[in-house]
GROMACS .gro file of C-alpha atoms in nm:
model
  181
    1MET     CA    1  21.229  20.639  10.627
    2THR     CA    2  20.854  20.638  10.578
    3LYS     CA    3  20.637  20.342  10.671
    4TYR     CA    4  20.373  20.280  10.405
    5GLY     CA    5  20.072  20.065  10.480
    6VAL     CA    6  19.907  19.913  10.175
    7ILE     CA    7  19.545  19.806  10.193
    8VAL     CA    8  19.403  19.611   9.902
    9GLY     CA    9  19.023  19.617   9.894
   10SER     CA   10  18.997  19.287   9.712
   11THR     CA   11  19.014  18.967   9.914
   12ARG     CA   12  19.056  18.751   9.603
   13LYS     CA   13  19.382  18.566   9.546
   14ASN     CA   14  19.586  18.716   9.262
   15SER     CA   15  19.362  19.020   9.234
   16TYR     CA   16  19.418  19.303   8.992
   17SER     CA   17  19.393  19.544   9.285
   18GLU     CA   18  19.693  19.374   9.444
   19ALA     CA   19  19.878  19.391   9.112
   20VAL     CA   20  19.810  19.766   9.090
   21ALA     CA   21  19.927  19.814   9.449
   22LYS     CA   22  20.252  19.625   9.388
   23ALA     CA   23  20.321  19.829   9.074
   24ILE     CA   24  20.264  20.155   9.268
   25VAL     CA   25  20.494  20.040   9.550
   26LYS     CA   26  20.777  20.000   9.296
   27GLY     CA   27  20.784  20.379   9.264
   28LEU     CA   28  20.840  20.440   9.637
   29PRO     CA   29  21.189  20.530   9.762
   30ALA     CA   30  21.431  20.241   9.807
   31ASP     CA   31  21.437  20.290  10.185
   32ALA     CA   32  21.057  20.283  10.220
   33GLU     CA   33  20.918  20.029  10.462
   34VAL     CA   34  20.611  19.874  10.300
   35THR     CA   35  20.357  19.657  10.482
   36PHE     CA   36  20.057  19.500  10.314
   37LEU     CA   37  19.786  19.486  10.581
   38ASN     CA   38  19.553  19.188  10.559
   39ILE     CA   39  19.186  19.283  10.588
   40LYS     CA   40  19.016  18.964  10.475
   41ASP     CA   41  19.008  18.792  10.815
   42LEU     CA   42  18.880  19.084  11.022
   43PRO     CA   43  18.552  19.003  11.196
   44LEU     CA   44  18.273  19.240  11.100
   45TYR     CA   45  18.284  19.556  11.307
   46ASN     CA   46  18.040  19.544  11.596
   47GLN     CA   47  18.012  19.824  11.851
   48ASP     CA   48  17.949  19.560  12.116
   49TYR     CA   49  18.321  19.476  12.085
   50ASP     CA   50  18.439  19.829  12.169
   51GLU     CA   51  18.497  19.746  12.534
   52ASN     CA   52  18.650  19.403  12.474
   53SER     CA   53  18.781  19.389  12.119
   54PRO     CA   54  18.871  19.066  11.943
   55GLU     CA   55  19.246  19.012  11.908
   56ALA     CA   56  19.215  19.061  11.531
   57TYR     CA   57  19.084  19.416  11.587
   58THR     CA   58  19.368  19.502  11.824
   59THR     CA   59  19.632  19.357  11.592
   60PHE     CA   60  19.491  19.548  11.295
   61ARG     CA   61  19.459  19.876  11.485
   62ASN     CA   62  19.820  19.845  11.603
   63ALA     CA   63  19.937  19.776  11.247
   64VAL     CA   64  19.750  20.083  11.119
   65ALA     CA   65  19.887  20.300  11.400
   66ALA     CA   66  20.243  20.194  11.313
   67GLN     CA   67  20.221  20.330  10.955
   68ASP     CA   68  20.301  20.683  10.841
   69ALA     CA   69  20.100  20.682  10.517
   70PHE     CA   70  19.856  20.459  10.330
   71ILE     CA   71  19.805  20.333   9.977
   72PHE     CA   72  19.451  20.205   9.917
   73VAL     CA   73  19.369  20.010   9.601
   74THR     CA   74  19.016  19.885   9.552
   75PRO     CA   75  18.795  19.724   9.295
   76GLU     CA   76  18.440  19.848   9.257
   77HIS     CA   77  18.158  19.634   9.397
   78ASN     CA   78  17.808  19.752   9.311
   79ARG     CA   79  17.923  20.111   9.260
   80SER     CA   80  18.102  20.123   9.597
   81ILE     CA   81  18.403  19.990   9.785
   82THR     CA   82  18.422  19.630   9.899
   83ALA     CA   83  18.263  19.524  10.225
   84ALA     CA   84  18.604  19.411  10.352
   85LEU     CA   85  18.755  19.755  10.292
   86LYS     CA   86  18.467  19.938  10.460
   87ASN     CA   87  18.495  19.700  10.754
   88ALA     CA   88  18.869  19.769  10.788
   89LEU     CA   89  18.806  20.144  10.790
   90ASP     CA   90  18.543  20.099  11.060
   91VAL     CA   91  18.749  19.865  11.279
   92ALA     CA   92  19.047  20.103  11.294
   93SER     CA   93  18.830  20.411  11.348
   94ARG     CA   94  18.666  20.280  11.666
   95PRO     CA   95  18.596  20.291  11.955
   96TRP     CA   96  18.462  20.644  11.903
   97GLY     CA   97  18.738  20.900  11.954
   98GLN     CA   98  19.017  20.644  11.920
   99SER     CA   99  19.064  20.631  11.542
  100VAL     CA  100  19.418  20.542  11.436
  101TRP     CA  101  19.372  20.679  11.081
  102GLY     CA  102  19.377  21.053  11.154
  103GLY     CA  103  19.642  21.271  10.994
  104LYS     CA  104  19.797  20.992  10.785
  105PRO     CA  105  19.832  21.083  10.416
  106ALA     CA  106  19.655  20.855  10.172
  107LEU     CA  107  19.661  20.757   9.809
  108VAL     CA  108  19.344  20.615   9.654
  109ALA     CA  109  19.356  20.399   9.343
  110SER     CA  110  19.074  20.199   9.190
  111GLN     CA  111  19.061  19.942   8.916
  112SER     CA  112  18.803  19.750   8.722
  113ILE     CA  113  18.798  19.509   8.432
  114SER     CA  114  18.537  19.740   8.282
  115GLY     CA  115  18.604  20.077   8.128
  116ILE     CA  116  18.448  20.264   8.421
  117SER     CA  117  18.773  20.209   8.614
  118GLY     CA  118  18.617  20.183   8.959
  119VAL     CA  119  18.565  20.559   8.959
  120LEU     CA  120  18.268  20.543   9.194
  121ALA     CA  121  18.450  20.320   9.444
  122ASN     CA  122  18.740  20.566   9.430
  123HIS     CA  123  18.514  20.855   9.528
  124VAL     CA  124  18.321  20.661   9.792
  125LEU     CA  125  18.654  20.574   9.955
  126ARG     CA  126  18.768  20.935   9.937
  127GLN     CA  127  18.452  21.044  10.123
  128SER     CA  128  18.529  20.805  10.408
  129LEU     CA  129  18.890  20.926  10.423
  130VAL     CA  130  18.771  21.287  10.454
  131PHE     CA  131  18.573  21.191  10.763
  132LEU     CA  132  18.870  20.993  10.898
  133ASP     CA  133  19.087  21.307  10.868
  134MET     CA  134  19.328  21.157  10.616
  135PRO     CA  135  19.481  21.408  10.373
  136THR     CA  136  19.441  21.243  10.034
  137MET     CA  137  19.655  21.304   9.727
  138GLN     CA  138  19.437  21.463   9.459
  139GLN     CA  139  19.657  21.428   9.151
  140PRO     CA  140  19.719  21.218   8.963
  141GLU     CA  141  19.383  21.051   8.984
  142VAL     CA  142  19.433  20.675   8.964
  143TYR     CA  143  19.148  20.502   8.784
  144ILE     CA  144  19.263  20.186   8.608
  145GLY     CA  145  19.013  20.051   8.355
  146GLN     CA  146  19.029  19.719   8.172
  147SER     CA  147  19.280  19.597   8.427
  148ASP     CA  148  19.251  19.240   8.300
  149LYS     CA  149  19.423  19.355   7.981
  150LEU     CA  150  19.707  19.546   8.154
  151PHE     CA  151  19.872  19.266   8.353
  152ASP     CA  152  20.030  18.938   8.248
  153GLU     CA  153  19.973  18.593   8.401
  154ASN     CA  154  20.219  18.682   8.682
  155LEU     CA  155  20.021  19.001   8.751
  156GLU     CA  156  20.304  19.225   8.632
  157PRO     CA  157  20.223  19.519   8.404
  158ASN     CA  158  20.239  19.389   8.046
  159ASN     CA  159  20.327  19.726   7.893
  160GLU     CA  160  20.567  20.009   7.970
  161GLY     CA  161  20.293  20.274   7.986
  162THR     CA  162  20.111  20.103   8.274
  163LYS     CA  163  20.435  20.014   8.452
  164ASP     CA  164  20.573  20.368   8.424
  165PHE     CA  165  20.246  20.538   8.520
  166LEU     CA  166  20.192  20.329   8.834
  167ALA     CA  167  20.555  20.366   8.945
  168SER     CA  168  20.528  20.743   8.890
  169VAL     CA  169  20.219  20.745   9.113
  170GLY     CA  170  20.423  20.582   9.389
  171LYS     CA  171  20.697  20.841   9.349
  172GLN     CA  172  20.450  21.129   9.356
  173PHE     CA  173  20.279  20.984   9.661
  174SER     CA  174  20.610  20.962   9.847
  175GLU     CA  175  20.662  21.334   9.779
  176PHE     CA  176  20.307  21.409   9.895
  177ALA     CA  177  20.344  21.199  10.211
  178ALA     CA  178  20.674  21.372  10.297
  179LYS     CA  179  20.482  21.695  10.345
  180PHE     CA  180  20.311  21.539  10.647
  181ALA     CA  181  20.616  21.379  10.808
   0.00000   0.00000   0.00000
């Protein structure tokens, strides 16, 4: 059984990023253990805390360490990832030399209500994951444009194409992650 951590870059209630993540998770194996890690309440990373970290840092680092693989879904904010997502990456990569991200396979998905699909956020996140030593699935690329038109009021995919594609991404990621088990 693989433990999948899911990190949603949006901190908004009922976000499209969360909807995309939940649709991807539906494609994971039935015995997968899935944990959505909350990043919205993490204090901003501050190197002054390296010697005496806030409890929220320790709790988050332990949750990250307990996962085997990660699914990241982010919106695009000003042509980059959200501040909350960058903060989460920083918190769990410090103190220097004690990163808990290394070696864990990752899937990156981005979404936007625009047609640009969060493509720049996707690639900014990938650059950080390279530095964090996280092997990242390259194909299929997951850029979801016009996400506000792809989900219903319950944030479920409103068409079979979106539902099937996102579930297939989850299945392919489980096969990718198995290579690193």
